[in-house]
Coordinates of C-alpha atoms and ligand atoms in Angstrom, one line a residue:
M12 CA -112.2 132.1 -79.4
C13 CA -108.8 132.5 -78.5
G14 CA -105.5 131.2 -80.7
I15 CA -102.0 131.3 -80.7
V16 CA -99.3 131.4 -83.4
G17 CA -95.4 131.6 -82.3
Y18 CA -92.6 131.4 -84.9
I19 CA -89.0 131.6 -84.6
G20 CA -86.7 130.5 -87.4
P21 CA -84.7 132.2 -90.5
R22 CA -87.5 134.1 -91.9
D23 CA -89.8 137.1 -91.0
A24 CA -91.5 135.6 -88.6
T25 CA -94.7 138.8 -89.2
P26 CA -96.4 137.7 -92.1
I27 CA -96.5 133.6 -90.9
I28 CA -97.9 134.8 -87.6
L29 CA -100.4 137.0 -89.4
S30 CA -101.1 133.9 -92.0
G31 CA -101.3 131.8 -89.5
L32 CA -104.0 133.9 -87.4
K33 CA -106.1 133.6 -90.7
R34 CA -106.0 130.2 -90.4
L35 CA -108.0 130.3 -86.6
E36 CA -110.0 133.0 -87.3
Y37 CA -112.8 130.9 -88.3
R38 CA -113.1 130.3 -84.5
G39 CA -114.2 134.0 -83.6
Y40 CA -112.7 136.2 -82.4
D41 CA -112.9 140.3 -81.2
S42 CA -109.3 141.0 -80.7
A43 CA -105.4 140.6 -82.7
G44 CA -102.1 140.8 -81.8
L45 CA -98.4 140.1 -82.3
A46 CA -95.3 140.6 -81.1
V47 CA -92.0 140.7 -82.7
L48 CA -88.9 140.8 -81.6
Q49 CA -86.5 143.2 -84.1
D50 CA -82.9 144.6 -83.1
R51 CA -83.7 142.8 -79.7
H52 CA -86.2 145.0 -78.9
I53 CA -89.6 143.6 -78.6
E54 CA -92.1 145.4 -81.0
I55 CA -96.6 144.8 -80.9
R56 CA -99.2 145.8 -82.9
R57 CA -102.6 144.6 -81.4
D58 CA -106.2 146.1 -81.8
A59 CA -109.7 145.4 -81.3
G60 CA -111.6 144.7 -84.6
K61 CA -110.6 141.4 -86.7
L62 CA -107.6 140.7 -88.6
A63 CA -108.0 143.4 -90.8
R64 CA -106.9 146.1 -88.9
L65 CA -104.0 144.0 -87.6
N66 CA -103.0 144.0 -90.9
A67 CA -103.3 147.2 -91.5
L68 CA -101.4 148.3 -88.1
V69 CA -98.2 146.2 -89.8
D70 CA -98.5 148.4 -92.7
E71 CA -98.8 151.2 -91.5
A72 CA -96.3 150.2 -88.8
P73 CA -93.9 147.7 -90.1
V74 CA -92.3 145.1 -87.7
S75 CA -90.3 142.4 -88.2
G76 CA -88.0 139.9 -87.1
H77 CA -86.8 136.1 -86.7
I78 CA -89.0 135.5 -83.6
G79 CA -92.8 136.5 -82.7
I80 CA -96.4 135.4 -81.4
G81 CA -99.6 135.9 -82.1
H82 CA -102.7 135.8 -80.6
T83 CA -106.6 136.1 -81.6
R84 CA -108.5 136.9 -78.6
W85 CA -112.3 135.9 -77.4
A86 CA -112.8 138.5 -74.0
T87 CA -113.3 137.2 -70.9
H88 CA -112.1 139.5 -68.2
G89 CA -111.9 143.2 -69.8
E90 CA -113.8 143.8 -72.8
P91 CA -112.1 143.8 -76.2
N92 CA -110.0 146.8 -76.6
A93 CA -106.8 148.1 -77.6
R94 CA -105.6 147.4 -74.3
N95 CA -106.7 144.5 -73.6
A96 CA -105.7 142.7 -76.5
H97 CA -102.7 140.5 -76.8
P98 CA -99.9 140.0 -76.7
H99 CA -99.1 141.8 -73.0
L100 CA -96.2 142.9 -72.6
G101 CA -94.6 143.3 -68.7
M102 CA -93.4 146.3 -66.7
T103 CA -89.1 146.1 -67.8
G104 CA -90.6 145.9 -71.5
E105 CA -88.5 142.6 -72.5
V106 CA -91.0 139.6 -71.7
V107 CA -94.3 139.4 -73.5
V108 CA -97.5 136.3 -73.1
V109 CA -99.9 135.6 -75.2
H110 CA -102.7 132.8 -73.3
N111 CA -105.4 130.9 -73.6
G112 CA -107.7 129.9 -71.0
I113 CA -108.5 131.2 -67.7
V114 CA -106.5 132.4 -64.5
E115 CA -108.9 131.2 -62.1
N116 CA -107.0 132.8 -59.2
F117 CA -106.3 136.0 -60.7
Q118 CA -107.7 138.5 -57.9
E119 CA -105.4 137.5 -55.8
L120 CA -102.5 137.2 -57.8
R121 CA -103.1 141.0 -59.3
A122 CA -103.8 142.0 -55.8
E123 CA -100.2 140.7 -54.3
L124 CA -98.5 142.0 -57.1
I125 CA -99.9 145.4 -57.3
A126 CA -98.8 145.0 -53.4
V127 CA -95.7 144.5 -54.1
C128 CA -95.8 147.6 -57.0
V129 CA -96.6 146.0 -60.0
I130 CA -98.9 148.1 -61.9
F131 CA -101.0 146.7 -64.8
K132 CA -101.5 148.2 -67.6
S133 CA -105.2 145.5 -68.8
E134 CA -108.2 144.5 -67.5
T135 CA -106.6 140.9 -67.8
D136 CA -106.5 137.9 -66.2
T137 CA -103.6 136.7 -68.2
E138 CA -101.4 140.2 -67.6
V139 CA -100.1 138.2 -64.4
I140 CA -98.9 135.8 -65.9
V141 CA -96.0 138.1 -67.6
H142 CA -95.2 140.1 -64.3
L143 CA -94.9 137.1 -62.5
V144 CA -92.2 135.3 -65.2
E145 CA -90.8 138.6 -64.9
R146 CA -90.6 138.8 -61.8
Y147 CA -88.8 135.1 -61.6
L148 CA -86.6 136.3 -64.3
S149 CA -82.9 137.2 -63.4
S150 CA -79.0 135.9 -64.4
E151 CA -79.7 133.2 -62.8
T152 CA -83.3 132.6 -63.9
S153 CA -84.0 131.6 -66.9
L154 CA -86.6 132.2 -69.1
A155 CA -87.8 128.6 -69.0
E156 CA -87.6 128.5 -65.5
A157 CA -89.3 131.6 -64.8
T158 CA -92.1 130.5 -66.5
R159 CA -91.9 127.2 -65.1
K160 CA -92.2 128.7 -61.8
A161 CA -95.1 131.4 -62.0
L162 CA -97.4 129.1 -64.1
L163 CA -97.6 126.9 -60.3
H164 CA -99.1 130.2 -59.1
L165 CA -101.7 129.3 -61.1
R166 CA -105.3 128.3 -61.1
G167 CA -106.8 126.5 -64.1
A168 CA -106.7 125.7 -67.5
H169 CA -104.0 127.4 -69.7
G170 CA -102.1 127.8 -73.2
V171 CA -99.1 130.0 -72.6
V172 CA -96.5 130.8 -74.9
V173 CA -93.5 133.4 -73.9
L174 CA -90.6 135.1 -75.3
S175 CA -88.1 137.2 -74.2
S176 CA -85.4 139.8 -75.1
H177 CA -83.3 138.6 -72.4
E178 CA -82.8 135.0 -74.5
P179 CA -83.7 136.1 -78.7
D180 CA -83.3 132.4 -79.1
K181 CA -86.6 131.3 -77.5
I182 CA -90.0 130.9 -77.0
V183 CA -91.2 129.2 -74.6
A184 CA -94.6 127.5 -74.2
A185 CA -96.6 125.4 -71.9
R186 CA -100.2 123.4 -71.9
I187 CA -101.4 123.2 -67.8
G188 CA -104.9 120.8 -68.1
N189 CA -106.9 120.7 -71.6
A190 CA -107.7 124.6 -72.3
G191 CA -106.5 124.0 -76.1
G192 CA -103.4 122.2 -77.2
V193 CA -100.1 123.7 -77.4
V194 CA -98.6 121.9 -80.5
V195 CA -95.0 122.7 -81.8
G196 CA -94.5 121.9 -85.7
I197 CA -90.2 120.9 -86.5
G198 CA -89.5 122.8 -89.7
E199 CA -86.2 122.9 -91.2
G200 CA -84.0 124.7 -89.4
E201 CA -86.9 126.9 -88.1
M202 CA -90.1 125.7 -85.5
Y203 CA -93.9 126.5 -84.9
V204 CA -95.5 127.1 -82.2
A205 CA -99.6 126.9 -81.9
S206 CA -102.8 126.3 -80.5
D207 CA -104.7 124.8 -83.4
L208 CA -102.7 122.3 -86.7
P209 CA -104.3 124.3 -88.8
A210 CA -102.4 127.6 -87.6
I211 CA -98.9 126.0 -88.8
L212 CA -99.8 123.0 -91.6
E213 CA -99.1 124.8 -94.6
H214 CA -95.4 125.5 -93.0
T215 CA -94.6 121.3 -91.9
R216 CA -96.4 118.4 -91.1
Q217 CA -94.0 116.7 -88.0
V218 CA -95.3 117.8 -85.1
V219 CA -95.3 117.6 -81.4
F220 CA -98.5 117.9 -79.0
L221 CA -98.1 118.5 -75.8
E222 CA -99.2 116.8 -72.7
S223 CA -100.6 118.9 -70.4
Q224 CA -98.8 119.8 -67.5
D225 CA -96.1 120.3 -70.4
M226 CA -94.0 122.7 -71.4
A227 CA -91.8 122.9 -74.5
V228 CA -88.5 125.0 -74.7
V229 CA -88.9 125.8 -78.4
T230 CA -85.2 127.5 -80.4
R231 CA -84.4 127.1 -84.3
D232 CA -83.7 123.5 -83.9
R233 CA -84.1 122.5 -81.0
L234 CA -87.3 121.5 -78.9
Q235 CA -87.2 119.8 -75.5
V236 CA -89.5 118.9 -73.3
Q237 CA -90.1 118.9 -69.9
T238 CA -92.8 118.5 -67.0
M239 CA -93.9 121.2 -64.6
Q240 CA -91.9 119.9 -62.0
G241 CA -89.0 119.9 -64.4
H242 CA -88.5 116.7 -65.4
P243 CA -87.2 115.7 -68.8
V244 CA -90.5 114.5 -71.3
A245 CA -89.5 111.5 -74.3
Y246 CA -92.0 112.9 -76.8
Q247 CA -93.1 111.9 -80.0
V248 CA -93.1 113.5 -83.4
Q249 CA -96.1 112.2 -85.3
N250 CA -96.4 112.7 -89.3
V251 CA -99.8 114.8 -89.8
P252 CA -101.3 113.1 -92.8
W253 CA -102.0 115.3 -96.1
D254 CA -105.8 114.4 -96.5
P255 CA -107.8 117.9 -94.5
V256 CA -109.8 115.6 -92.3
S257 CA -107.1 114.2 -90.4
A258 CA -105.5 117.1 -90.0
E259 CA -108.7 118.7 -88.5
K260 CA -108.9 115.8 -86.1
G261 CA -105.3 116.6 -84.8
E262 CA -104.4 114.3 -82.1
Y263 CA -107.5 112.4 -82.4
R264 CA -108.8 109.6 -83.2
H265 CA -112.0 110.9 -84.0
F266 CA -113.7 114.1 -83.6
M267 CA -116.3 113.1 -80.9
Q268 CA -112.9 112.2 -78.9
K269 CA -111.6 115.6 -80.3
E270 CA -114.8 117.3 -79.3
I271 CA -115.3 116.3 -75.5
H272 CA -111.4 117.5 -75.1
E273 CA -112.2 120.6 -76.7
Q274 CA -115.4 121.0 -74.1
V275 CA -112.5 123.2 -71.7
R276 CA -112.2 125.7 -74.3
S277 CA -115.4 125.8 -75.9
L278 CA -116.2 126.9 -71.7
T279 CA -114.6 129.3 -71.9
D280 CA -115.3 130.5 -74.7
T281 CA -118.9 130.6 -73.6
I282 CA -118.0 132.9 -70.5
A283 CA -115.7 135.1 -72.5
G284 CA -117.2 138.2 -72.9
R285 CA -120.5 137.1 -70.8
V286 CA -118.9 137.9 -67.0
D287 CA -118.5 140.7 -65.9
F288 CA -116.6 138.9 -62.5
E289 CA -116.1 142.4 -60.8
E290 CA -119.3 142.9 -60.3
G291 CA -120.7 139.5 -60.3
R292 CA -122.7 140.3 -63.6
I293 CA -123.9 138.7 -66.4
L294 CA -124.4 139.6 -70.0
L295 CA -126.4 138.7 -72.5
P296 CA -127.4 142.0 -74.7
E297 CA -128.4 139.2 -77.7
L298 CA -130.7 138.1 -75.6
N299 CA -133.0 141.7 -76.1
L300 CA -133.9 140.7 -72.2
S301 CA -135.5 143.9 -70.6
P302 CA -136.0 143.9 -67.2
E303 CA -139.7 145.0 -68.1
L304 CA -139.8 141.5 -69.9
A305 CA -138.1 140.0 -67.6
K306 CA -141.0 140.8 -64.4
R307 CA -143.6 140.7 -67.3
M308 CA -143.2 136.9 -68.1
R309 CA -145.0 134.2 -66.3
K310 CA -144.0 130.9 -67.8
M311 CA -141.3 129.6 -69.8
F312 CA -141.8 126.9 -72.0
I313 CA -138.0 125.2 -73.0
T314 CA -138.3 122.4 -76.4
A315 CA -135.9 121.3 -78.3
C316 CA -134.9 117.6 -79.2
G317 CA -132.7 114.6 -77.8
T318 CA -129.1 116.1 -76.5
A319 CA -130.6 119.6 -76.5
A320 CA -134.1 118.4 -74.8
H321 CA -132.2 117.1 -72.0
A322 CA -130.0 120.5 -71.9
G323 CA -133.5 122.2 -71.2
M324 CA -134.0 120.2 -68.6
V325 CA -131.5 121.2 -65.9
G326 CA -132.1 124.9 -67.6
K327 CA -135.9 124.5 -66.2
V328 CA -133.8 123.5 -62.8
L329 CA -131.7 126.5 -62.8
I330 CA -133.8 128.6 -63.8
E331 CA -136.7 127.8 -61.4
Q332 CA -134.4 127.9 -58.4
I333 CA -133.4 131.0 -59.4
A334 CA -135.1 133.2 -60.9
R335 CA -138.4 131.8 -59.4
L336 CA -140.4 131.4 -62.5
P337 CA -142.5 128.4 -64.0
V338 CA -140.7 126.3 -67.0
E339 CA -141.8 124.1 -69.2
V340 CA -140.0 121.9 -71.2
Q341 CA -141.0 119.7 -74.0
I342 CA -140.2 118.2 -76.8
A343 CA -140.5 119.4 -80.1
S344 CA -141.7 117.2 -81.5
E345 CA -144.8 117.2 -78.7
F346 CA -145.0 120.7 -78.5
R347 CA -146.3 121.3 -81.7
Y348 CA -148.8 119.0 -81.4
S349 CA -149.6 119.7 -78.8
D350 CA -151.9 123.2 -78.4
P351 CA -149.5 124.8 -75.9
I352 CA -151.0 126.9 -73.7
V353 CA -148.6 130.2 -74.3
D354 CA -149.0 133.7 -74.4
E355 CA -147.4 137.4 -74.3
D356 CA -146.2 136.9 -70.9
T357 CA -144.7 133.8 -72.3
V358 CA -141.4 133.0 -73.3
V359 CA -140.6 130.1 -75.5
L360 CA -136.4 129.3 -75.2
A361 CA -136.1 126.8 -78.2
I362 CA -132.2 125.1 -78.0
S363 CA -130.1 123.4 -80.7
Q364 CA -127.1 122.8 -82.3
S365 CA -127.8 122.6 -85.9
G366 CA -130.4 125.3 -85.9
E367 CA -131.9 123.8 -88.3
T368 CA -134.2 120.5 -86.9
A369 CA -137.4 120.6 -88.6
D370 CA -139.4 119.7 -84.9
T371 CA -138.0 122.3 -83.0
L372 CA -138.6 125.1 -85.8
A373 CA -142.1 123.6 -86.0
A374 CA -142.3 124.3 -82.1
M375 CA -140.8 128.0 -82.6
E376 CA -143.2 128.4 -85.0
E377 CA -146.8 127.4 -82.8
A378 CA -144.6 129.2 -80.3
R379 CA -144.2 132.5 -82.7
G380 CA -148.0 132.0 -84.1
K381 CA -149.5 132.7 -80.4
G382 CA -147.7 135.5 -79.5
A383 CA -145.0 133.9 -76.9
T384 CA -141.7 135.8 -76.9
L385 CA -139.2 133.3 -78.6
W386 CA -135.7 132.6 -77.8
S387 CA -132.7 130.4 -79.0
I388 CA -130.0 129.1 -77.9
V389 CA -128.1 127.5 -81.1
N390 CA -124.8 126.7 -82.4
A391 CA -124.4 127.1 -85.9
I392 CA -124.5 131.1 -86.9
G393 CA -126.9 131.7 -89.2
S394 CA -129.2 129.2 -88.7
Q395 CA -133.0 129.4 -88.8
A396 CA -133.4 128.7 -85.1
M397 CA -131.3 132.0 -84.9
R398 CA -132.7 134.0 -87.8
I399 CA -136.4 134.2 -86.6
A400 CA -135.8 134.2 -82.6
D401 CA -136.2 137.2 -81.3
G402 CA -133.4 136.7 -78.9
C403 CA -130.7 134.4 -79.0
I404 CA -127.1 132.6 -77.1
A405 CA -124.8 131.4 -80.1
M406 CA -122.6 128.7 -78.9
Q407 CA -119.8 129.2 -78.5
T408 CA -118.5 125.6 -79.0
G409 CA -116.9 126.0 -82.5
P410 CA -118.7 123.1 -85.3
E411 CA -119.6 120.0 -83.6
I412 CA -118.4 117.1 -86.7
G413 CA -118.8 114.0 -84.6
V414 CA -122.6 113.6 -85.0
A415 CA -123.3 112.6 -81.2
S416 CA -123.5 115.6 -79.1
T417 CA -121.0 116.5 -76.9
K418 CA -119.4 120.0 -76.6
A419 CA -122.9 121.5 -77.9
Y420 CA -124.3 119.9 -74.4
T421 CA -122.4 121.5 -72.1
A422 CA -122.4 125.4 -73.1
P423 CA -125.9 125.7 -73.4
L424 CA -126.0 123.6 -69.8
V425 CA -123.6 127.3 -69.1
D426 CA -125.9 129.7 -70.8
L427 CA -128.6 128.4 -69.1
Y428 CA -126.7 128.7 -66.1
M429 CA -125.7 132.3 -67.0
L430 CA -129.4 133.4 -67.7
A431 CA -131.2 132.0 -64.9
I432 CA -129.3 134.4 -63.0
L433 CA -129.6 137.2 -65.1
L434 CA -133.7 136.1 -65.4
G435 CA -133.2 135.9 -60.8
E436 CA -131.3 139.5 -60.6
L437 CA -134.0 141.4 -63.2
R438 CA -136.7 139.5 -62.1
G439 CA -135.2 140.4 -58.0
T440 CA -135.1 136.3 -56.9
I441 CA -131.5 136.5 -55.9
K442 CA -129.9 138.9 -53.4
E443 CA -126.8 140.4 -54.7
K444 CA -124.2 138.8 -52.9
D445 CA -125.6 135.3 -53.6
R446 CA -125.3 136.5 -57.6
Q447 CA -121.9 136.9 -56.9
L448 CA -120.7 133.6 -55.5
L449 CA -122.7 131.8 -58.4
V450 CA -121.1 134.5 -61.2
S451 CA -117.4 133.8 -59.8
D452 CA -118.3 129.6 -59.7
L453 CA -118.2 130.0 -63.5
R454 CA -114.9 131.5 -63.6
R455 CA -114.0 128.2 -61.9
V456 CA -115.8 125.9 -64.5
P457 CA -113.5 125.4 -67.5
A458 CA -110.5 124.2 -65.0
L459 CA -113.3 121.4 -63.6
A460 CA -113.9 120.1 -67.1
S461 CA -110.3 120.2 -67.4
E462 CA -109.8 117.4 -64.9
C463 CA -112.6 115.1 -66.0
L464 CA -110.9 115.3 -69.2
N465 CA -107.2 114.7 -66.9
R466 CA -109.4 110.8 -65.9
E467 CA -109.9 109.6 -69.4
P468 CA -107.4 106.6 -68.5
E469 CA -109.8 105.6 -65.5
I470 CA -112.9 105.6 -68.0
E471 CA -111.2 103.9 -70.8
K472 CA -110.8 101.1 -67.6
V473 CA -114.5 100.5 -66.9
A474 CA -115.0 101.2 -70.7
R475 CA -113.3 97.8 -71.3
S476 CA -115.7 96.3 -67.9
L477 CA -118.6 96.9 -70.0
L478 CA -117.6 96.2 -72.8
N479 CA -119.5 93.5 -73.3
T480 CA -123.3 93.9 -71.5
Q481 CA -126.7 94.3 -73.4
H482 CA -128.4 96.4 -71.0
C483 CA -127.4 99.3 -68.7
L484 CA -129.4 101.7 -66.5
Y485 CA -128.4 105.1 -65.7
L486 CA -130.1 106.8 -62.9
G487 CA -129.9 110.0 -61.2
R488 CA -131.8 112.6 -59.4
G489 CA -132.9 116.4 -59.8
I490 CA -131.0 118.7 -61.7
N491 CA -128.5 115.6 -62.5
M492 CA -131.7 113.4 -63.7
P493 CA -131.3 114.6 -66.9
T494 CA -127.3 113.7 -66.8
A495 CA -128.5 110.2 -66.7
Y496 CA -131.0 110.5 -69.7
E497 CA -128.0 112.0 -71.3
G498 CA -125.6 109.2 -70.5
A499 CA -127.8 107.2 -71.3
L500 CA -128.9 108.3 -75.1
K501 CA -125.1 108.7 -75.3
L502 CA -124.0 105.4 -74.5
K503 CA -127.0 104.1 -77.3
E504 CA -126.7 106.2 -79.9
L505 CA -122.9 105.2 -80.4
S506 CA -122.6 101.2 -78.8
Y507 CA -125.4 100.1 -79.8
I508 CA -126.5 99.1 -76.7
H509 CA -129.3 98.8 -75.2
A510 CA -129.5 102.3 -72.4
E511 CA -132.0 103.4 -70.3
G512 CA -131.9 107.0 -68.3
Y513 CA -134.2 106.6 -65.5
P514 CA -135.6 109.0 -62.5
A515 CA -133.5 107.4 -59.9
G516 CA -136.7 107.5 -57.1
E517 CA -139.1 105.7 -60.1
M518 CA -136.9 102.7 -59.8
K519 CA -138.7 101.4 -57.2
H520 CA -141.9 101.9 -58.9
G521 CA -140.6 99.3 -61.7
P522 CA -137.7 99.0 -63.4
I523 CA -135.8 97.6 -60.3
A524 CA -137.6 94.1 -61.9
L525 CA -135.2 94.3 -64.0
I526 CA -131.9 94.2 -62.2
D527 CA -129.9 91.1 -61.8
E528 CA -126.3 89.9 -62.3
E529 CA -126.4 91.1 -66.4
M530 CA -127.3 94.5 -65.3
P531 CA -125.1 97.2 -64.8
V532 CA -126.1 100.8 -63.0
V533 CA -124.8 103.7 -63.6
V534 CA -125.6 105.6 -60.2
I535 CA -125.2 110.1 -60.4
A536 CA -124.1 110.5 -57.2
P537 CA -122.2 113.6 -56.5
R538 CA -122.6 115.7 -53.3
D539 CA -125.4 117.5 -54.6
P540 CA -128.4 118.2 -52.7
W541 CA -129.8 114.3 -53.7
Y542 CA -126.9 113.0 -52.3
E543 CA -128.4 110.9 -49.8
K544 CA -131.3 109.6 -52.2
M545 CA -128.8 109.1 -54.8
F546 CA -127.0 106.4 -52.0
S547 CA -130.1 105.1 -51.4
Q548 CA -130.2 103.9 -54.6
I549 CA -126.8 102.2 -54.5
E550 CA -127.7 100.0 -51.6
Q551 CA -130.5 99.2 -53.4
A552 CA -129.3 98.2 -56.7
R553 CA -126.4 96.2 -54.7
A554 CA -128.7 93.9 -52.9
R555 CA -130.6 92.9 -56.0
G556 CA -126.7 91.8 -57.4
G557 CA -126.9 94.9 -59.3
T558 CA -123.2 95.3 -60.8
V559 CA -123.4 99.2 -59.6
I560 CA -120.6 102.0 -61.7
A561 CA -121.1 105.1 -59.5
L562 CA -120.4 108.6 -59.7
A563 CA -118.7 110.3 -56.7
T564 CA -117.4 113.3 -55.6
D565 CA -113.7 113.4 -55.1
G566 CA -112.9 111.6 -51.5
D567 CA -116.4 109.9 -50.8
E568 CA -115.3 106.5 -48.7
L569 CA -118.7 106.2 -48.4
V570 CA -119.7 105.2 -52.1
Q571 CA -116.3 103.6 -52.7
T572 CA -116.9 100.8 -49.9
S573 CA -120.8 100.9 -51.7
A574 CA -120.5 100.6 -55.3
D575 CA -118.9 98.1 -57.8
Q576 CA -116.1 100.7 -59.7
V577 CA -116.5 104.7 -58.9
I578 CA -116.3 106.9 -62.1
W579 CA -114.3 109.9 -59.8
L580 CA -116.0 114.1 -60.6
P581 CA -114.0 116.5 -59.2
E582 CA -116.2 119.1 -56.1
T583 CA -118.1 121.3 -58.5
P584 CA -121.1 123.8 -57.1
W585 CA -124.0 121.6 -57.3
M586 CA -125.1 124.2 -59.8
L587 CA -123.4 123.4 -62.4
S588 CA -122.9 119.7 -61.4
P589 CA -124.2 118.7 -64.9
V590 CA -121.5 119.6 -66.5
T591 CA -118.6 117.9 -64.2
A592 CA -120.5 114.2 -64.4
V593 CA -121.5 114.1 -68.4
I594 CA -118.2 115.1 -69.4
P595 CA -117.0 110.9 -67.7
L596 CA -120.5 109.4 -69.5
Q597 CA -119.3 111.1 -72.7
M598 CA -115.6 109.6 -72.8
L599 CA -117.4 106.2 -70.9
A600 CA -119.8 106.0 -74.2
Y601 CA -117.1 106.9 -76.7
H602 CA -114.6 104.4 -75.8
I603 CA -116.9 101.3 -75.4
A604 CA -118.3 102.2 -78.8
A605 CA -113.8 103.1 -80.0
L606 CA -113.5 99.1 -78.5
R607 CA -116.1 97.9 -80.1
G608 CA -114.9 99.2 -83.3
L609 CA -118.3 101.3 -84.3
D610 CA -118.3 103.8 -86.5
V611 CA -117.9 106.5 -83.5
D612 CA -118.9 109.8 -85.5
Q613 CA -121.5 108.5 -87.5
P614 CA -123.6 106.2 -85.8
R615 CA -126.1 104.3 -87.7
N616 CA -129.3 105.8 -89.0
L617 CA -128.1 109.0 -87.5
A618 CA -127.5 112.6 -88.5
K619 CA -126.2 115.3 -87.5
S620 CA -129.0 117.5 -88.6
V621 CA -132.3 116.1 -88.5
T622 CA -134.1 118.2 -90.7
V623 CA -137.2 116.5 -91.8
E624 CA -140.5 115.7 -89.2
Ligands
LIG722 C1 -127.4 113.9 -79.9 O1 -126.2 113.1 -79.8 C2 -128.2 113.6 -81.1 N1 -127.7 113.4 -81.8 C3 -129.5 114.2 -80.8 O2 -130.3 113.6 -79.8 C4 -129.7 115.7 -81.1 O3 -129.2 116.1 -79.6 C5 -130.9 115.9 -81.7 O4 -131.3 115.1 -82.6 C6 -131.2 117.8 -81.3 O5 -130.3 118.0 -82.5 P1 -130.1 120.4 -82.6 O6 -129.5 120.1 -80.9 O7 -129.4 120.5 -84.0 O8 -131.7 120.7 -82.8

């Protein structure tokens, strides 16, 4: 996962950057680099591999100066090698950039830049940024203004830090969307910039977190913040307390809220290194999926518990649709005792954030005993579910502290989407053109998640309206039926409100009797293939006096006029809609619980890792 550190001040920037990057090492990365302004000349050291390699480079060819930026990269576009490692230098050698996020429209921008004779030296999407900044930079246009203008061209969510030998007393940093934060640390005659607090906490506790769409112009003793439209912003300096837990929570009240917001970054990292956007291909080498196995496979079981099982239900729709492989989802605590019909042509896929859930591990053992191929999707590196599988997709979410799972739900949704595409290709069930379209949709996922997060204030308003409710129904259909289950699970585990997720079509077979003025109904109705059916659910619930909170796609006037309240979703390709539909539901449950003053991160009776049967 990408990390950024920058320094400006009287001390040597190199060791400060190296030690800051070291503190971000736990996030995982595949290359690292730094750029330091030495005698008005930008010096870069970077390579694939770990920080030890960067340290060795710096030892071999020392570099020092009073201003510099560093980066750890988790490859998205272009393999992890020295050429693709950040920082990226422009053609004149006078501007250098580090970046977190995905430039969604980088191919268009790259083509436009090549047409005006820009020469690219890497395969990264990031490189377009430095060339754009350079093109705007002139004697009349400052680095800040050139960066601002350049960033307006980008689609997606980004954290960007720029420096130039033209203005050797300045670092420019921007946060667009939620692709990881940007924090500025204020010292005595010195300043720091970082993607994450731990990188700078050894130097200062006085920090300013940039809001989305804000840009910071940082000199040794001054910080100016402005919007991407160029309007000045009054910022607040926060004093981060000394205890490590508060420090780790950063700008958020609870770990859960932080983890909800980390989804843009975790989704970027989920895609990183696993997608060849040029060829429109998915790469999941850790799964050990041979073409022979893909063709021989006759059935897949997905087994998991709770939230992870809901991810599996979405996976079933995706894999059946794209790879035409029958998938059965079975709760792990049932699978182990159900004498499942499993043989050597069956793949059993376990999903678990902790990788230590007793029921899931027992289900895996059961499958192993019957000769199945065993795969897992796991967050905790080195956990049992990772070790005993024949192939594993490691979620790239980083540690999840909040007991209620959030980012470890959306990451496997994308993993399963990628798996479905790969299986579809190997089994010959998907046309090349369709595969390329599905792959290119992945590029939009982080920015779509970011758009959902930007709508948090509206979700909080809905949360206030539901504060005193006793019960709540969540309805969904098709690929978003599991979204209803997951929304209801989040609400009950966090707020202790009784909530049920239901397949919308089943309402008329019984649960409709529950609907009255006291029963809010959350209807998940994005524009997916089940939209019209969902719309009629709104009508049915309203006709019985129920209060309807609808999740609908931006601009859906029909839903707006029918529902009591609408939670708006950005237009999303339907196979990825469970990602954007669940984020507001996570925020809704979070805010209801926080407003009720409950222990959001450690709800009663729950454990992060359920290691008992
Ligand atoms: C999620 O919010 C829950 N706390 C719970 O359902 C969880 O998903 C389940 O216990 C499975 O855990 P695992 O992913 O660690 O296997």
